[in-house]
Structure formats: structure tokens, C-alpha cells
PDB file of C-alpha atoms and ligand atoms in Angstrom:
ATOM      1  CA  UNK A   1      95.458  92.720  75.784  1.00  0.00           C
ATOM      2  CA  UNK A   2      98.451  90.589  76.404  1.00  0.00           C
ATOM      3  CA  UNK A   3      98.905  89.375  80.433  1.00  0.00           C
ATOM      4  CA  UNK A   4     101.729  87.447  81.342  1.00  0.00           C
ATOM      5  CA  UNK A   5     101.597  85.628  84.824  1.00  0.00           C
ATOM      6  CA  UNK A   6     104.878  84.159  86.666  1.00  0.00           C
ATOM      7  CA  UNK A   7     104.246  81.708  89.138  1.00  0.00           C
ATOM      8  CA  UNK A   8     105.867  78.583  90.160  1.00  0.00           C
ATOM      9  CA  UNK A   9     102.565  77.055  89.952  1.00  0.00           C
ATOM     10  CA  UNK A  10     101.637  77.369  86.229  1.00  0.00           C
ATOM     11  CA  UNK A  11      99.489  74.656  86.022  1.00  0.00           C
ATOM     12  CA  UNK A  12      96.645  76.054  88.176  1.00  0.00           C
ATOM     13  CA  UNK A  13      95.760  78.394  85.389  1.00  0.00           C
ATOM     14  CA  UNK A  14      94.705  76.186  82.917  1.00  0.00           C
ATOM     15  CA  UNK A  15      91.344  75.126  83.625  1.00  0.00           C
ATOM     16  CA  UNK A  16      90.678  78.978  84.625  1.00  0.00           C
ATOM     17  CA  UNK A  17      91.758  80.216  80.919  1.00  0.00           C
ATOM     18  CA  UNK A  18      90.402  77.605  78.931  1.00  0.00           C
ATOM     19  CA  UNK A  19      86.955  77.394  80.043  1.00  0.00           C
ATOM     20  CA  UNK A  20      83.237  79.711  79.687  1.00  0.00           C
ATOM     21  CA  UNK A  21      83.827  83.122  79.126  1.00  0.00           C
ATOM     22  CA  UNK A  22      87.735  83.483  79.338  1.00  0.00           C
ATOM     23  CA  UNK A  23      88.290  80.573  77.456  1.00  0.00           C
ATOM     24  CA  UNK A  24      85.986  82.435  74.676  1.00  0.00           C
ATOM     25  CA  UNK A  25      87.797  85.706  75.065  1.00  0.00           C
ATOM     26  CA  UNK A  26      91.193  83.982  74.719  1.00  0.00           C
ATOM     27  CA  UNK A  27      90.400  81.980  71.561  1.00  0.00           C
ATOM     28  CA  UNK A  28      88.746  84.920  69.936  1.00  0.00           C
ATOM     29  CA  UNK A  29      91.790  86.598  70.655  1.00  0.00           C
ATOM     30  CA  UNK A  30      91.012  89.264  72.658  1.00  0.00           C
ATOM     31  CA  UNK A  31      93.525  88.520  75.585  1.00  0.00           C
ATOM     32  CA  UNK A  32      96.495  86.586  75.205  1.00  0.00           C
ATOM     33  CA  UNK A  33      97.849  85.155  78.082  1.00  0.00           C
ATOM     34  CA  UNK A  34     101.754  83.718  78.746  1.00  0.00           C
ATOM     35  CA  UNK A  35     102.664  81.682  81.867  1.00  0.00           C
ATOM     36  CA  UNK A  36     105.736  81.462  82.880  1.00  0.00           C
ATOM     37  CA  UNK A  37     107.156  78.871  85.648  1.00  0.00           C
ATOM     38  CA  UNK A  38     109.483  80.798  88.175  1.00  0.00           C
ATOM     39  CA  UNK A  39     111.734  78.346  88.216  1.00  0.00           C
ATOM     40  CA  UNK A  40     112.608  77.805  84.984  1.00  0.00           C
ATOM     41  CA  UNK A  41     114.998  80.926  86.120  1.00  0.00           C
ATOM     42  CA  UNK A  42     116.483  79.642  88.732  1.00  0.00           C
ATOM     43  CA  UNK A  43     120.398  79.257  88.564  1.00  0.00           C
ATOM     44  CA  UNK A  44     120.650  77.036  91.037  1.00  0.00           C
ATOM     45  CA  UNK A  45     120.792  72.942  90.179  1.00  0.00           C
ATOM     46  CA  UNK A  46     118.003  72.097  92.470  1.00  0.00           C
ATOM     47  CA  UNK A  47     116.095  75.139  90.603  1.00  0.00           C
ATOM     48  CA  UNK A  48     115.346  76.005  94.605  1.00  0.00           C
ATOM     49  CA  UNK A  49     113.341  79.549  94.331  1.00  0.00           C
ATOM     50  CA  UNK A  50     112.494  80.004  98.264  1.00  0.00           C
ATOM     51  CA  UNK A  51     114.926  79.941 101.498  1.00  0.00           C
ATOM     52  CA  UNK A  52     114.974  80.767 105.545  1.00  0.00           C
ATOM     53  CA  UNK A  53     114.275  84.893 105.788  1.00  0.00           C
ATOM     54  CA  UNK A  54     117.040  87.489 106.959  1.00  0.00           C
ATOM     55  CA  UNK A  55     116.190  87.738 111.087  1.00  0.00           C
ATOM     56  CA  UNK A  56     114.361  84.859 111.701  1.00  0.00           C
ATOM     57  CA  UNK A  57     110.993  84.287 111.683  1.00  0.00           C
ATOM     58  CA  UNK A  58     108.365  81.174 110.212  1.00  0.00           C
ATOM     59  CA  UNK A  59     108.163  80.486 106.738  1.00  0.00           C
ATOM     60  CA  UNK A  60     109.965  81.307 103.577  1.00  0.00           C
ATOM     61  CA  UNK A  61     110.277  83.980 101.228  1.00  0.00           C
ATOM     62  CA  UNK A  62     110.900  83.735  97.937  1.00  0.00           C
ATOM     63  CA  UNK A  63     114.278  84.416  96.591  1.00  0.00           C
ATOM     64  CA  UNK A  64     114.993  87.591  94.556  1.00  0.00           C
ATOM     65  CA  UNK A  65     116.981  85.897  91.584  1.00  0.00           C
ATOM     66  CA  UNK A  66     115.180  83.718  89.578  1.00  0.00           C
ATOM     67  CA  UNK A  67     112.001  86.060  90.185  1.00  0.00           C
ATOM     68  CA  UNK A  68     114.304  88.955  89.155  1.00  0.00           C
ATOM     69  CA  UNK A  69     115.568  87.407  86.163  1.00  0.00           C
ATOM     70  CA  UNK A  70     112.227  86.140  84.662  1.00  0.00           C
ATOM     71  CA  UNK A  71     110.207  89.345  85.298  1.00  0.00           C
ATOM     72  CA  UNK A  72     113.131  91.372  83.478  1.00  0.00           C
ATOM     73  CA  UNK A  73     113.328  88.858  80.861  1.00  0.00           C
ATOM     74  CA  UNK A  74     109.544  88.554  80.527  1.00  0.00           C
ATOM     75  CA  UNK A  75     109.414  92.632  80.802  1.00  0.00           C
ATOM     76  CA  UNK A  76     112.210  92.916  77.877  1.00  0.00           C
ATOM     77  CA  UNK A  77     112.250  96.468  76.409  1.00  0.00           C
ATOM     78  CA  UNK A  78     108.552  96.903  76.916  1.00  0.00           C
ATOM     79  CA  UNK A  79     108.188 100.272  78.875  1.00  0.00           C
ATOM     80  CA  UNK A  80     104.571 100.174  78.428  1.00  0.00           C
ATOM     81  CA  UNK A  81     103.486  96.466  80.568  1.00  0.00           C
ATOM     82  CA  UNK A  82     102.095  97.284  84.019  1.00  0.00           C
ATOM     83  CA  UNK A  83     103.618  95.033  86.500  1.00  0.00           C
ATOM     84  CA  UNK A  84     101.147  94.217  89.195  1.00  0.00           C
ATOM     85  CA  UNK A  85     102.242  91.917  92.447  1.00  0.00           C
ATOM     86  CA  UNK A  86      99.551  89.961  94.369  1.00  0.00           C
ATOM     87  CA  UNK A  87     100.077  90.497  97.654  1.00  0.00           C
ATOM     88  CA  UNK A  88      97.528  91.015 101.185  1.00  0.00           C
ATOM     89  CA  UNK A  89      99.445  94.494 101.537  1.00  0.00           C
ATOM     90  CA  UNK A  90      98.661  96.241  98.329  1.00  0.00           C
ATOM     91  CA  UNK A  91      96.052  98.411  97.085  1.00  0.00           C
ATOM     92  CA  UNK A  92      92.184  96.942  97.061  1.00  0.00           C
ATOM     93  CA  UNK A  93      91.362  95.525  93.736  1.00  0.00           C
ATOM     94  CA  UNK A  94      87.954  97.530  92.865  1.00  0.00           C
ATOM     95  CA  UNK A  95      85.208  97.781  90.302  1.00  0.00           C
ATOM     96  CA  UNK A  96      87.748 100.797  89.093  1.00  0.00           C
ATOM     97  CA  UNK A  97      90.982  99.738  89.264  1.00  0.00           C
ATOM     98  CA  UNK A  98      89.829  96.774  87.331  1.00  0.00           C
ATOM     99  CA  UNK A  99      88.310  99.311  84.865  1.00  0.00           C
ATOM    100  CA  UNK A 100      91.662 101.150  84.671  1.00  0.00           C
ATOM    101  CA  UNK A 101      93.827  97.731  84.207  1.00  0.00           C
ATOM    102  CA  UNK A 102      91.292  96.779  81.397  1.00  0.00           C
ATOM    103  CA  UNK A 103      93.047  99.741  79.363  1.00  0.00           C
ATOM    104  CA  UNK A 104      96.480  98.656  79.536  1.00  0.00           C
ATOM    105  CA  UNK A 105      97.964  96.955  76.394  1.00  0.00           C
ATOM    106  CA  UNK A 106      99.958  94.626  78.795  1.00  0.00           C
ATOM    107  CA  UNK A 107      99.682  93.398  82.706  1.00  0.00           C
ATOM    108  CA  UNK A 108     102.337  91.024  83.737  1.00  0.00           C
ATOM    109  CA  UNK A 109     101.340  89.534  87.254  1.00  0.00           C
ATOM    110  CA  UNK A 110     103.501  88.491  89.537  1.00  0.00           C
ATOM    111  CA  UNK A 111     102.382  85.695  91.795  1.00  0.00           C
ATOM    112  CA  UNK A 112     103.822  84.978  95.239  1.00  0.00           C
ATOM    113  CA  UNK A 113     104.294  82.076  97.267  1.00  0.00           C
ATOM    114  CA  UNK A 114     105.338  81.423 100.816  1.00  0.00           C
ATOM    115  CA  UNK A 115     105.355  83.844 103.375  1.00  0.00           C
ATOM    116  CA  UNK A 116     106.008  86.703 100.451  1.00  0.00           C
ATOM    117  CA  UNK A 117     108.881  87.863  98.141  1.00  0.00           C
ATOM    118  CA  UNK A 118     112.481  89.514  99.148  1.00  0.00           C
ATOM    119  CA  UNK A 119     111.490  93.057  99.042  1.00  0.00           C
ATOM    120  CA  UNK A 120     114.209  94.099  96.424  1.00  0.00           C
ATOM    121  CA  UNK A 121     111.554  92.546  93.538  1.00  0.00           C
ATOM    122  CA  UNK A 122     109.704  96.340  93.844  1.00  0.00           C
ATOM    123  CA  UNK A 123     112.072  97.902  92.032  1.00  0.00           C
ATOM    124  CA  UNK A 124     110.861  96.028  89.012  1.00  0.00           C
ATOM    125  CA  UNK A 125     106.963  96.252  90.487  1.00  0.00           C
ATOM    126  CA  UNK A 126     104.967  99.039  89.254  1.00  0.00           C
ATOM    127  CA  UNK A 127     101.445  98.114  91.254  1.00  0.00           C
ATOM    128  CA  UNK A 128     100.811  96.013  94.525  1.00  0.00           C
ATOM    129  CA  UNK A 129      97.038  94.878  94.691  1.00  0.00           C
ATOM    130  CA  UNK A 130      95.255  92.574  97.049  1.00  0.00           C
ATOM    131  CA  UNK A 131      91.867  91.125  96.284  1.00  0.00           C
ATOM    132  CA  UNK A 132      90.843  91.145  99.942  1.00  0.00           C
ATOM    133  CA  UNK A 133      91.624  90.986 103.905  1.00  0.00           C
ATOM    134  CA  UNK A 134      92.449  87.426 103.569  1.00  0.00           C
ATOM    135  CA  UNK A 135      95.447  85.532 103.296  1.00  0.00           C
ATOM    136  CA  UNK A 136      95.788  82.770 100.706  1.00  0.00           C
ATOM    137  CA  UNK A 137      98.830  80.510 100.051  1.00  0.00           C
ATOM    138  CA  UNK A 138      99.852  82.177  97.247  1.00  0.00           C
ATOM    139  CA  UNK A 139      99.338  84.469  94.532  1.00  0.00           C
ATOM    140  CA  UNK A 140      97.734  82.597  91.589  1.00  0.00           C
ATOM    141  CA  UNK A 141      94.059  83.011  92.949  1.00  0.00           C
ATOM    142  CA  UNK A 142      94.434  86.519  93.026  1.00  0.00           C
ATOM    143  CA  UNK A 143      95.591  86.770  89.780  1.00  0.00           C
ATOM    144  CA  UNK A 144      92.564  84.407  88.116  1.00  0.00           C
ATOM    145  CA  UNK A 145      90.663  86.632  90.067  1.00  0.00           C
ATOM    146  CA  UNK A 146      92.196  90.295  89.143  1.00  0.00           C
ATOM    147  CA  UNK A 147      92.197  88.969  85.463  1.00  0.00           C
ATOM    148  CA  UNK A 148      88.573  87.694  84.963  1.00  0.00           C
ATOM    149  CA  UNK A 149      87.616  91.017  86.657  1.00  0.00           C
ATOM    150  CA  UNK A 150      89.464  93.286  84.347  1.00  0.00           C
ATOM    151  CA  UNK A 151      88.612  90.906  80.845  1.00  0.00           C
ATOM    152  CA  UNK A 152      85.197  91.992  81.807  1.00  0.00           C
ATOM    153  CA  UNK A 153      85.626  95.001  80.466  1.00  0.00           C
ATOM    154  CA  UNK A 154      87.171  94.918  77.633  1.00  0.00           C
ATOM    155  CA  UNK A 155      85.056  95.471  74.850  1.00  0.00           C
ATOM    156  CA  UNK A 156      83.648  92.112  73.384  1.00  0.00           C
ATOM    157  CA  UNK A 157      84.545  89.590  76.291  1.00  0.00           C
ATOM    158  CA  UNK A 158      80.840  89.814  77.327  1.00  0.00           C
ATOM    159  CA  UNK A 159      77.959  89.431  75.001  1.00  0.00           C
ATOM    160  CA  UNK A 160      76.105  92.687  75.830  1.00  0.00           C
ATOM    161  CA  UNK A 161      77.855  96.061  76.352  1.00  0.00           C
ATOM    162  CA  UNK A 162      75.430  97.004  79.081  1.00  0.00           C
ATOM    163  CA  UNK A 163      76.489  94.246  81.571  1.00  0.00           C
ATOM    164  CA  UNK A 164      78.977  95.372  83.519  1.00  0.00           C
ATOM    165  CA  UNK A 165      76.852  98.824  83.972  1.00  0.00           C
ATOM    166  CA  UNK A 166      74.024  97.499  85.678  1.00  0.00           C
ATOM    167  CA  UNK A 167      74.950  95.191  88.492  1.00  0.00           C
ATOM    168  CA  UNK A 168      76.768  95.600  92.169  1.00  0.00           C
ATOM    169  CA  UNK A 169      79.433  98.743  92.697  1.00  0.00           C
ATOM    170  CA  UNK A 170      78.653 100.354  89.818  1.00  0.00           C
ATOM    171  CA  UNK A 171      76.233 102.514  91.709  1.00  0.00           C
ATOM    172  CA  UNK A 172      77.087 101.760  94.897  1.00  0.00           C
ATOM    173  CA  UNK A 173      74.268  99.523  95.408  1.00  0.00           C
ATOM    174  CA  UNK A 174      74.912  95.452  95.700  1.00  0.00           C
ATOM    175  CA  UNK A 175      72.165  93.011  92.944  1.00  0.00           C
ATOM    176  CA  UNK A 176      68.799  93.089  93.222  1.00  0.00           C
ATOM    177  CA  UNK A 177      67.416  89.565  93.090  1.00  0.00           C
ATOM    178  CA  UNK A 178      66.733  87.928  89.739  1.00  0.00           C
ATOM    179  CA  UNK A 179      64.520  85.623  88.169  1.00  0.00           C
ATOM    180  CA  UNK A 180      63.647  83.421  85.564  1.00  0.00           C
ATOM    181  CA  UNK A 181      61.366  80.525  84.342  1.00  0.00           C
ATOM    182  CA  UNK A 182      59.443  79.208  85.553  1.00  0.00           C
ATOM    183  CA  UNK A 183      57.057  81.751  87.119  1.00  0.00           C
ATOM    184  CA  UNK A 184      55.696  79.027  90.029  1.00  0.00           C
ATOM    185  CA  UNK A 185      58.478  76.174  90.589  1.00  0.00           C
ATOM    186  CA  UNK A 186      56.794  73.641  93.203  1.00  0.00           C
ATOM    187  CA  UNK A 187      55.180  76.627  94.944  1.00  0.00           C
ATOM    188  CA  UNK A 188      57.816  79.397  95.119  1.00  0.00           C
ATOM    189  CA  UNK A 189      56.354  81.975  92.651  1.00  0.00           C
ATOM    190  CA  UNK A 190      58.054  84.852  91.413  1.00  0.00           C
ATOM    191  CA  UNK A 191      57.732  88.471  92.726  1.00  0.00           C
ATOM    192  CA  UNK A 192      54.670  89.863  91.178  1.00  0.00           C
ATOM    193  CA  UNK A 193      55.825  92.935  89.978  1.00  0.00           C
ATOM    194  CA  UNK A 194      58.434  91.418  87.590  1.00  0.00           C
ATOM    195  CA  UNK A 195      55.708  89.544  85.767  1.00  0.00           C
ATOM    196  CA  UNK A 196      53.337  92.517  85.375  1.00  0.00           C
ATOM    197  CA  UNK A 197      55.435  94.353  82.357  1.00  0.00           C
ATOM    198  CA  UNK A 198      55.429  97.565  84.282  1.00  0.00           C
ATOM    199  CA  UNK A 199      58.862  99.307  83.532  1.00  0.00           C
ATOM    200  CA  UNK A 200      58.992 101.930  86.078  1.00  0.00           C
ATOM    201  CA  UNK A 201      57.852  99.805  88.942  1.00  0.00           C
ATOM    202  CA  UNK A 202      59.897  97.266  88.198  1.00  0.00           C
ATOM    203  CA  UNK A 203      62.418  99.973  88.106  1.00  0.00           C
ATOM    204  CA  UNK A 204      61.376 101.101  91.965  1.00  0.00           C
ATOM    205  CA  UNK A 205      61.032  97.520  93.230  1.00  0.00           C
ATOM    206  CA  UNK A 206      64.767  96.191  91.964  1.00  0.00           C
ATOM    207  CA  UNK A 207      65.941  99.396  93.357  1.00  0.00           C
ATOM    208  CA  UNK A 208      64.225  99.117  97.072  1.00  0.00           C
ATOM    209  CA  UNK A 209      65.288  95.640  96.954  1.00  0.00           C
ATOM    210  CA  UNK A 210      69.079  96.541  96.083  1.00  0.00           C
ATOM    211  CA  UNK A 211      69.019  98.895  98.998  1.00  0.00           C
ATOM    212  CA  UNK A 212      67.749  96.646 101.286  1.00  0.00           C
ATOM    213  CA  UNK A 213      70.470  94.339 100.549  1.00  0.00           C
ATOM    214  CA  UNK A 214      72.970  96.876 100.815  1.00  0.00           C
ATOM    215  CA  UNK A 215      71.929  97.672 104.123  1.00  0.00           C
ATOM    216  CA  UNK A 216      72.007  94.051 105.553  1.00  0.00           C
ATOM    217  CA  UNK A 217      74.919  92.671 104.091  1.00  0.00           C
ATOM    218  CA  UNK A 218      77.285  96.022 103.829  1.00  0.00           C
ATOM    219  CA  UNK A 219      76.467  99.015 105.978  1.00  0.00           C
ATOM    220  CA  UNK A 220      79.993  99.914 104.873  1.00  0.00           C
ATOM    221  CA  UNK A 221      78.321 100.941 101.286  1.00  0.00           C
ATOM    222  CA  UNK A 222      74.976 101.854 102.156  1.00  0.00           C
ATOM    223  CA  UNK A 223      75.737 104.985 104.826  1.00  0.00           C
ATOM    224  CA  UNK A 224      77.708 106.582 101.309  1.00  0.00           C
ATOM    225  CA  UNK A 225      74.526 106.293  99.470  1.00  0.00           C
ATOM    226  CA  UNK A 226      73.194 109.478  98.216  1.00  0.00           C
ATOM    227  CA  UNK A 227      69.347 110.249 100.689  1.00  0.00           C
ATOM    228  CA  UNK A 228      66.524 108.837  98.242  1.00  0.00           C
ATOM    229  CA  UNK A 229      64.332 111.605  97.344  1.00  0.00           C
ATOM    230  CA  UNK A 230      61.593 112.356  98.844  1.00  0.00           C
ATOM    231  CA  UNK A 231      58.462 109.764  97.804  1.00  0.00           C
ATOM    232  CA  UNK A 232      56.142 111.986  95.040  1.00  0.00           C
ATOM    233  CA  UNK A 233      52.285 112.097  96.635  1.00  0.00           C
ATOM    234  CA  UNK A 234      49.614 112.013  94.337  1.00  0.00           C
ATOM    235  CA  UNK A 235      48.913 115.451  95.724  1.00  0.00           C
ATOM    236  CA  UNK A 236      52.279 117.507  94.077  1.00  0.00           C
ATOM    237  CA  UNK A 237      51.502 120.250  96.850  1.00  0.00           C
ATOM    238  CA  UNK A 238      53.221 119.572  99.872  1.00  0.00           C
ATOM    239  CA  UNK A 239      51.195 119.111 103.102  1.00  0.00           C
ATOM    240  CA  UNK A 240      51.148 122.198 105.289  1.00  0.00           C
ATOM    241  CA  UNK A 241      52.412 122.075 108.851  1.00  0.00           C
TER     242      UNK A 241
HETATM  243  N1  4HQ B 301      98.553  86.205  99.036  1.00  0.00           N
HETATM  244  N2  4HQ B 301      95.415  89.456  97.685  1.00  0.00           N
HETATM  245  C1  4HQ B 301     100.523  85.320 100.231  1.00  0.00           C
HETATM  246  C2  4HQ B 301      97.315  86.791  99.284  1.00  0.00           C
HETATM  247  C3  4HQ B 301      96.751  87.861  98.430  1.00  0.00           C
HETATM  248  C4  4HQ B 301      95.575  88.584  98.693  1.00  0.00           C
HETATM  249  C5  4HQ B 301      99.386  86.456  97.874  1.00  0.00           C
HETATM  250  C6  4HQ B 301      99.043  85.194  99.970  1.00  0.00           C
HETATM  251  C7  4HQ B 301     100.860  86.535  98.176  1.00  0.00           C
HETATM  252  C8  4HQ B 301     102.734  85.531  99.284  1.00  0.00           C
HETATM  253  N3  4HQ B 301      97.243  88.341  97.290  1.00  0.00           N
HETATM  254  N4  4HQ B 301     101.299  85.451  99.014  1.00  0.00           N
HETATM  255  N5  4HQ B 301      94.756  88.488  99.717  1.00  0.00           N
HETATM  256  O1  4HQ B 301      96.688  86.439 100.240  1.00  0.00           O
HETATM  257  O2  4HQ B 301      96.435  89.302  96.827  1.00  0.00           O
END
């Protein structure tokens, strides 16, 4: 996958896309990324990219030419390249969208700064996401974010396959708590269960524990859970009433 990013703040990526598992992905060349400095566009001498908005109000807003002209340059004839703008008022950035993005041949992410963008940059957006109901101070965040989310899953960024099937969102449930050596550190041992090398109950106890951290920290996702079944007695037949 190819994603280009435009910002006026190019350097923040680098230490992002150079290091652990994105670094890795981009030197085994399975995402290539382009930045590209806003202003570099600009036609003005003092390569200015932001001014005062139309009817008042605090802040500025980024100006439409030098953003227009590098995303259409940066776009060239490529019909295919998704252009995505960060922004607080676009769609949530999910487990699936990021699935869907991961597809694409080519994102091109445009990153505000300010108190937003001159509208007339839409016609040349074909997505607005937001990564939460937040407000940051610009647009690159979102984008590191949106882009190590979506290089998750595409096929050889992460050692094993099965990662990104097992963990929060993908069934609704948030992580079960995890574990490793050593079994007793200074007195905190480690949840019997997981030491005993009993699959199924291990099974049971990571999923009770999942659910009971769904329903503390987001009662949002736990009320769409499907009802467990009912618990199996030792005695199949059902007690009578
Ligand atoms: N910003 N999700 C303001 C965000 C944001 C978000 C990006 C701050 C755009 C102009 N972007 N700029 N939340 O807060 O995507």
C-alpha cells in the first residue's frame, strides 16, 4: 500500500514510521509512505498557508490554495487513492473501517491545522474520519494513528495472522488480562487457571474476565452483547418447576 500524508508538519512522522513494527513494515516494503509539506505549495512569498476566517470568529483556517494544489498534484491521474481528511467531525475510525482502508492500494491523508480547513478542500476529499470526541491541534496524530491501525491488517505487517482476530472489538468484547513469566514476581502470582494447561477453562475464564471488563469500563459495548447461554449443569435435564 502506498499512503501519502500532507501536513505542514512533516517532521512529526518520522520517528512514528521508522521505528518497531511500522518501521519493519515500511522497510520490508509493504507500505510506502510520502510526506509532503503543505507549504511547499504555497504561492505566496512568505509560503503563509493559514489566515483570519470569513465572519469572524477565533483562530485560523487553513487556506484552500496551497492545500488545493498539493492534494491535486499529489492525487495526479490516480482515480483509485482514497483521500481521507482528519477532522473531529467525520466518521469514527473503527476496528472496520480500518479493515476496509487496509484494502485500498492508496490513502492519501490530509492533515489539518488550526481551527480546520476552508470548506471548498471537500471537493477533492473522498472520506472525513475522526479518531475520537477529542480535539487535538492538528491532524498528524490522527493520521499516525488511522495508519498504524489499518497497517495492522495488511497481510505480513504482524508476525502471526491470528492477531488482530483475537483481541478487543473484534467480538465486541474489550482484552482479557494477560500474563507472562514469571509465575510469582515478589508475591503477585499469576491466575491459577492459566498455569493449569486446561484449554477450555482457560477458554471460560479469559472470556468471564473480558466481560467483566466490558461491563466496567464500556457499558456502551457490553448492553449489545449477545445473552451468554445458559450455564450446562452436570445434570443435562433441566430442573422442574
Ligand atoms: N483535529 N480526529 C483539529 C482532531 C481530529 C480528531 C484534526 C484537530 C483537525 C483541524 N482529527 N484539526 N479528533 O482533533 O481526527
Amino acid at each position: 500500500m502506498r499512503i501519502d500524508i500532507l501536513t505542514l508538519f512533516p517532521d512529526m512522522f518520522k520517528g512514528v514510521l521508522d521505528a518497531s513494527i511500522l518501521g519493519r513494515a515500511v522497510r520490508n516494503g509493504l507500505i510506502e509512505i510520502h510526506t509532503h509539506d503543505i507549504r511547499d505549495w504555497a504561492d505566496n512569498k512568505h509560503r503563509k498557508a493559514d489566515d483570519e476566517p470569513f465572519g469572524g470568529g477565533a483562530g485560523l483556517v487553513m487556506m484552500i490554495q496551497p492545500l488545493f494544489d498539493c492534494l491535486s498534484e499529489v492525487t495526479g491521474e490516480d482515480k483509485g487513492a482514497k483521500r481521507i481528511l482528519l477532522t473531529p467531525r467525520g466518521k469514527p475510525l473503527t476496528t472496520e473501517r480500518a479493515r476496509s482502508f487496509s484494502k485500498e492500494e492508496r490513502l492519501i491523508l490530509v492533515c489539518g491545522h488550526y481551527e480546520g480547513v476552508d470548506e471548498r478542500i471537500m471537493e477533492l476529499i473522498d472520506e472525513e474520519i475522526s479518531i475520537g470526541d477529542y480535539v487535538l491541534t492538528g491532524g498528524e496524530l490522527p493520521a499516525m494513528v488511522l495508519i498504524d491501525s489499518v497497517a495492522r491488517f495488511i497481510p505480513g505487517v504482524l508476525g502471526c495472522d491470528s492477531s488482530t482476530e483475537e483481541e478487543s472489538f473484534a467480538d465486541g468484547l474489550l482484552e482479557y488480562p494477560q500474563y507472562t513469566r514469571p509465575a510469582d514476581f515478589r508475591g503477585r502470582t499469576v491466575p491459577e487457571v492459566l498455569l493449569s494447561g486446561h484449554a477450555a477453562n482457560i477458554r471460560i475464564w479469559r472470556h468471564e474476565m473480558a466481560r467483566i471488563k466490558t461491563k466496567e469500563n464500556r457499558p456502551d459495548l457490553f448492553a449489545l452483547l449477545p445473552p451468554e447461554p445458559e450455564k450446562k449443569r452436570k445434570n443435562s435435564r433441566k430442573k422442574q418447576d
